[in-house]
Tab-separated table of C-alpha atoms in Angstrom:
chain	number	residue	atom	x	y	z
A	1	MET	CA	-26.175	18.612	-30.213
A	2	LEU	CA	-26.817	15.908	-27.610
A	3	ASN	CA	-25.648	13.240	-30.040
A	4	ASN	CA	-22.464	15.193	-30.707
A	5	PHE	CA	-21.850	15.475	-26.939
A	6	ILE	CA	-22.311	11.710	-26.474
A	7	ILE	CA	-19.924	10.953	-29.362
A	8	GLN	CA	-17.292	13.327	-27.959
A	9	TRP	CA	-17.753	11.962	-24.448
A	10	ASN	CA	-17.396	8.339	-25.561
A	11	ARG	CA	-14.264	9.284	-27.485
A	12	ILE	CA	-12.522	10.903	-24.534
A	13	PHE	CA	-13.886	8.768	-21.685
A	14	PRO	CA	-11.172	6.006	-21.661
A	15	GLU	CA	-8.411	8.651	-21.758
A	16	LEU	CA	-10.167	10.601	-19.027
A	17	ILE	CA	-10.328	7.593	-16.706
A	18	LYS	CA	-6.624	6.851	-17.240
A	19	ALA	CA	-5.677	10.504	-16.666
A	20	PHE	CA	-7.812	10.662	-13.524
A	21	ASN	CA	-6.173	7.515	-12.117
A	22	ASP	CA	-2.713	8.883	-12.948
A	23	SER	CA	-3.547	12.131	-11.117
A	24	LEU	CA	-4.779	10.190	-8.081
A	25	ILE	CA	-1.501	8.207	-7.985
A	26	MET	CA	0.642	11.360	-8.310
A	27	ILE	CA	-1.284	13.356	-5.733
A	28	GLY	CA	-1.858	10.429	-3.353
A	29	VAL	CA	1.773	9.327	-3.107
A	30	SER	CA	3.028	12.925	-3.004
A	31	ILE	CA	0.727	13.976	-0.155
A	32	ILE	CA	1.655	10.930	1.965
A	33	ILE	CA	5.399	11.626	1.645
A	34	THR	CA	4.795	15.359	2.096
A	35	VAL	CA	2.839	14.918	5.330
A	36	ILE	CA	5.462	12.599	6.830
A	37	ILE	CA	8.485	14.777	5.986
A	38	GLY	CA	6.732	18.168	6.219
A	39	LEU	CA	5.207	17.425	9.624
A	40	THR	CA	8.614	16.378	10.946
A	41	LEU	CA	10.334	19.489	9.584
A	42	GLY	CA	7.531	21.772	10.784
A	43	ILE	CA	7.815	20.404	14.310
A	44	LEU	CA	11.610	20.709	14.100
A	45	LEU	CA	11.296	24.364	13.089
A	46	PHE	CA	8.979	25.049	16.026
A	47	LEU	CA	11.105	23.197	18.578
A	48	THR	CA	14.409	24.767	17.514
A	49	ASN	CA	12.868	28.241	17.634
A	50	ASN	CA	11.328	27.855	21.086
A	51	ARG	CA	13.493	28.732	24.088
A	52	LEU	CA	11.457	26.441	26.363
A	53	LEU	CA	11.859	23.306	24.254
A	54	PHE	CA	14.868	22.642	22.029
A	55	LYS	CA	16.118	26.029	20.887
A	56	ASN	CA	18.930	25.635	18.388
A	57	ARG	CA	19.605	28.606	16.138
A	58	PHE	CA	21.935	26.625	13.830
A	59	ILE	CA	19.451	23.846	12.978
A	60	TYR	CA	16.586	26.341	12.712
A	61	SER	CA	18.523	28.555	10.291
A	62	ILE	CA	19.445	25.645	8.007
A	63	VAL	CA	15.904	24.218	7.805
A	64	ASP	CA	14.394	27.697	7.492
A	65	PHE	CA	16.799	28.582	4.657
A	66	ILE	CA	16.081	25.361	2.708
A	67	VAL	CA	12.313	25.794	3.097
A	68	ASN	CA	12.409	29.414	1.947
A	69	THR	CA	14.785	28.659	-0.937
A	70	ILE	CA	12.637	25.892	-2.460
A	71	ARG	CA	9.456	27.909	-1.929
A	72	SER	CA	10.961	30.817	-3.873
A	73	ILE	CA	11.338	28.705	-7.049
A	74	PRO	CA	8.239	28.650	-9.308
A	75	PHE	CA	6.958	25.094	-9.761
A	76	ILE	CA	7.358	25.004	-13.538
A	77	ILE	CA	11.066	25.909	-13.167
A	78	LEU	CA	11.508	23.444	-10.299
A	79	LEU	CA	9.905	20.775	-12.477
A	80	VAL	CA	12.522	21.204	-15.209
A	81	PHE	CA	15.405	21.795	-12.776
A	82	LEU	CA	14.724	18.497	-10.991
A	83	ILE	CA	14.651	16.334	-14.147
A	84	PRO	CA	18.202	14.908	-13.638
A	85	PHE	CA	17.487	14.233	-9.946
A	86	THR	CA	14.122	12.633	-10.813
A	87	ILE	CA	15.747	10.322	-13.389
A	88	PHE	CA	18.439	9.405	-10.843
A	89	LEU	CA	15.810	8.635	-8.198
A	90	VAL	CA	13.044	6.823	-10.125
A	91	GLY	CA	14.639	6.151	-13.521
A	92	LYS	CA	12.455	8.509	-15.588
A	93	SER	CA	11.099	12.028	-15.538
A	94	THR	CA	7.786	11.485	-17.352
A	95	GLY	CA	4.522	9.812	-16.412
A	96	PRO	CA	2.902	9.806	-12.975
A	97	ILE	CA	5.914	8.175	-11.275
A	98	GLY	CA	8.281	10.778	-12.705
A	99	ALA	CA	5.980	13.591	-11.584
A	100	ILE	CA	5.846	12.414	-7.958
A	101	VAL	CA	9.390	13.647	-7.222
A	102	PRO	CA	8.954	17.325	-8.234
A	103	LEU	CA	5.436	17.404	-6.774
A	104	THR	CA	6.734	16.194	-3.423
A	105	VAL	CA	9.758	18.512	-3.426
A	106	ALA	CA	7.469	21.477	-4.150
A	107	ALA	CA	4.842	20.531	-1.562
A	108	ILE	CA	7.104	19.736	1.414
A	109	PRO	CA	8.302	23.344	2.050
A	110	LEU	CA	4.749	24.663	1.788
A	111	PHE	CA	3.393	22.095	4.237
A	112	THR	CA	6.382	22.558	6.573
A	113	ARG	CA	5.719	26.294	6.834
A	114	LEU	CA	1.993	25.755	7.384
A	115	VAL	CA	2.677	23.249	10.191
A	116	ASP	CA	5.128	25.675	11.820
A	117	THR	CA	2.481	28.419	11.653
A	118	SER	CA	-0.161	26.121	13.179
A	119	LEU	CA	2.154	25.203	16.060
A	120	ASN	CA	2.944	28.842	16.744
A	121	GLU	CA	-0.771	29.535	17.159
A	122	ILE	CA	-0.933	27.263	20.225
A	123	ASP	CA	-1.453	29.174	23.467
A	124	LYS	CA	2.007	29.776	24.981
A	125	GLY	CA	0.593	29.042	28.437
A	126	ILE	CA	-0.182	25.455	27.401
A	127	VAL	CA	3.413	24.893	26.265
A	128	GLU	CA	4.807	26.540	29.408
A	129	SER	CA	2.676	24.404	31.728
A	130	SER	CA	3.721	21.251	29.832
A	131	VAL	CA	7.397	22.123	30.255
A	132	ALA	CA	6.828	22.980	33.926
A	133	SER	CA	5.275	19.558	34.515
A	134	GLY	CA	8.603	17.965	33.547
A	135	ALA	CA	7.344	16.197	30.417
A	136	SER	CA	9.962	15.233	27.829
A	137	VAL	CA	10.096	17.030	24.479
A	138	TRP	CA	8.825	13.918	22.694
A	139	LEU	CA	5.873	13.640	25.087
A	140	ILE	CA	5.041	17.335	24.628
A	141	VAL	CA	5.094	16.883	20.839
A	142	LYS	CA	2.931	13.775	20.987
A	143	GLU	CA	0.454	14.747	23.704
A	144	VAL	CA	0.312	18.542	23.444
A	145	LEU	CA	1.608	20.074	20.226
A	146	ILE	CA	0.003	17.727	17.684
A	147	PRO	CA	-3.426	17.440	19.398
A	148	GLU	CA	-3.593	21.208	20.045
A	149	SER	CA	-2.708	22.056	16.424
A	150	LEU	CA	-4.703	19.273	14.743
A	151	TYR	CA	-7.274	21.720	13.338
A	152	GLY	CA	-4.520	23.781	11.714
A	153	ILE	CA	-2.642	20.702	10.498
A	154	ILE	CA	-5.740	19.296	8.764
A	155	GLN	CA	-6.384	22.691	7.173
A	156	SER	CA	-2.728	22.682	6.067
A	157	ILE	CA	-3.081	19.223	4.497
A	158	THR	CA	-6.188	20.434	2.655
A	159	LEU	CA	-4.401	23.519	1.317
A	160	THR	CA	-1.367	21.436	0.303
A	161	LEU	CA	-3.618	18.938	-1.475
A	162	ILE	CA	-5.263	21.738	-3.455
A	163	ASN	CA	-1.822	23.051	-4.416
A	164	LEU	CA	-0.796	19.526	-5.458
A	165	ILE	CA	-3.845	19.313	-7.726
A	166	ALA	CA	-2.734	22.561	-9.394
A	167	PHE	CA	0.898	21.411	-9.557
A	168	SER	CA	-0.100	18.019	-11.040
A	169	ALA	CA	-2.000	19.788	-13.815
A	170	MET	CA	1.136	21.843	-14.514
A	171	ALA	CA	3.240	18.666	-14.674
A	172	GLY	CA	1.385	17.830	-17.886
A	173	VAL	CA	3.543	20.419	-19.675
A	174	VAL	CA	6.534	18.041	-19.460
A	175	GLY	CA	4.556	14.817	-19.941
A	176	GLY	CA	3.853	14.245	-16.279
A	177	GLY	CA	0.650	12.378	-17.057
A	178	GLY	CA	-2.716	12.922	-15.406
A	179	ILE	CA	-5.471	15.408	-16.115
A	180	GLY	CA	-3.049	18.242	-16.893
A	181	ASP	CA	-1.272	16.123	-19.483
A	182	LEU	CA	-4.608	15.292	-21.122
A	183	ALA	CA	-5.555	18.974	-21.188
A	184	ILE	CA	-2.249	19.942	-22.800
A	185	ARG	CA	-2.229	17.146	-25.401
A	186	TYR	CA	-5.841	17.540	-26.489
A	187	GLY	CA	-6.769	21.065	-25.486
A	188	TYR	CA	-3.569	22.871	-26.496
A	189	TYR	CA	-1.844	20.802	-29.199
A	190	ARG	CA	-5.054	19.590	-30.902
A	191	PHE	CA	-7.308	22.592	-30.139
A	192	ASP	CA	-9.863	20.192	-28.682
A	193	ASN	CA	-12.070	22.552	-26.676
A	194	PHE	CA	-14.400	19.768	-25.560
A	195	THR	CA	-11.623	17.847	-23.799
A	196	MET	CA	-10.164	21.048	-22.366
A	197	SER	CA	-13.567	22.005	-20.910
A	198	ILE	CA	-14.060	18.553	-19.375
A	199	THR	CA	-10.604	18.572	-17.744
A	200	VAL	CA	-11.152	22.083	-16.325
A	201	ILE	CA	-14.516	21.035	-14.858
A	202	LEU	CA	-12.889	17.912	-13.390
A	203	LEU	CA	-10.110	19.972	-11.748
A	204	ILE	CA	-12.659	22.397	-10.296
A	205	LEU	CA	-14.685	19.492	-8.876
A	206	LEU	CA	-11.558	17.933	-7.358
A	207	VAL	CA	-10.639	21.183	-5.601
A	208	GLN	CA	-14.201	21.786	-4.377
A	209	ILE	CA	-14.533	18.252	-2.974
A	210	THR	CA	-11.074	18.398	-1.346
A	211	GLN	CA	-11.857	21.736	0.326
A	212	LYS	CA	-15.273	20.565	1.508
A	213	VAL	CA	-13.989	17.292	2.980
A	214	GLY	CA	-10.919	18.972	4.527
A	215	SER	CA	-12.941	21.763	6.158
A	216	SER	CA	-15.529	19.309	7.544
A	217	LEU	CA	-12.806	17.088	8.989
A	218	ALA	CA	-10.926	20.043	10.500
A	219	GLN	CA	-14.082	21.329	12.226
A	220	LYS	CA	-14.212	18.125	14.293
A	221	TYR	CA	-10.885	19.025	15.887
A	222	LYS	CA	-11.435	22.757	16.303
A	223	ARG	CA	-10.708	24.013	19.821
A	224	ASP	CA	-13.154	26.575	21.218
C-alpha cells in the first residue's frame, strides 16, 4: 500500500507543483488588484454616504448598484460571461493569466462591501471630532478611517483571499489552470481519486493557513 502511494505521489508531484504555482499566481495578482480597487471603492461608498464628509447620493447609488449587480451573479456564470472581455484584455481566457480577470472582477465587489462595512463600524464620535478639527477629507481617510478600521480591513482581505481560493478552484472548469484545473482533469475526467484527494487536502490546508495568518495579523491591530 505504501509503495502504491509513493508511485502515485511521484506520478502526480510535478503536475501538483505546477498547479500550485499557477494558483499562487492567480490568487496573488487578483488579491493585489482587488485590494487596491476595492479599498478605493469601499472608502468612496463610505464617504459619499456620510453627511459629514462627502455625501453624494448620485455617486453612491452608481457604485452601490454596480457592486450589488456583480455580487448577484454566481461566479461560474460570471466566469463564462466575461470570456470575451478577458480575451480582449489579456489575449486569452484560459490558464492562470486568463483566470485573473474573472477572479478579480468577482472579488472586488465582495471586498468593497466588506471595507464599507468595516468603515461603518468606526465610532461616529471619532469621525465627528475629526471633522470638527478642520481636517481635510483626505487627511481623515489617511489618519483616521484606515487606521481605525485596519482590524476589519485585514479580516476582509483574509475572507476575500479564502473566496479567491474557492473561485480559483472553480476556474478549473473552463481551463483556468491551478489546483482546480488539476482536480477537474484528473479527478473528474479520469476518475483519479488519488489526485482528487490530494487537491482537496491542499485546498483545505491553503484555507486553514490563510485564516490562521489573517486572524493573527488582524489581532495586532484590534482596538479595545
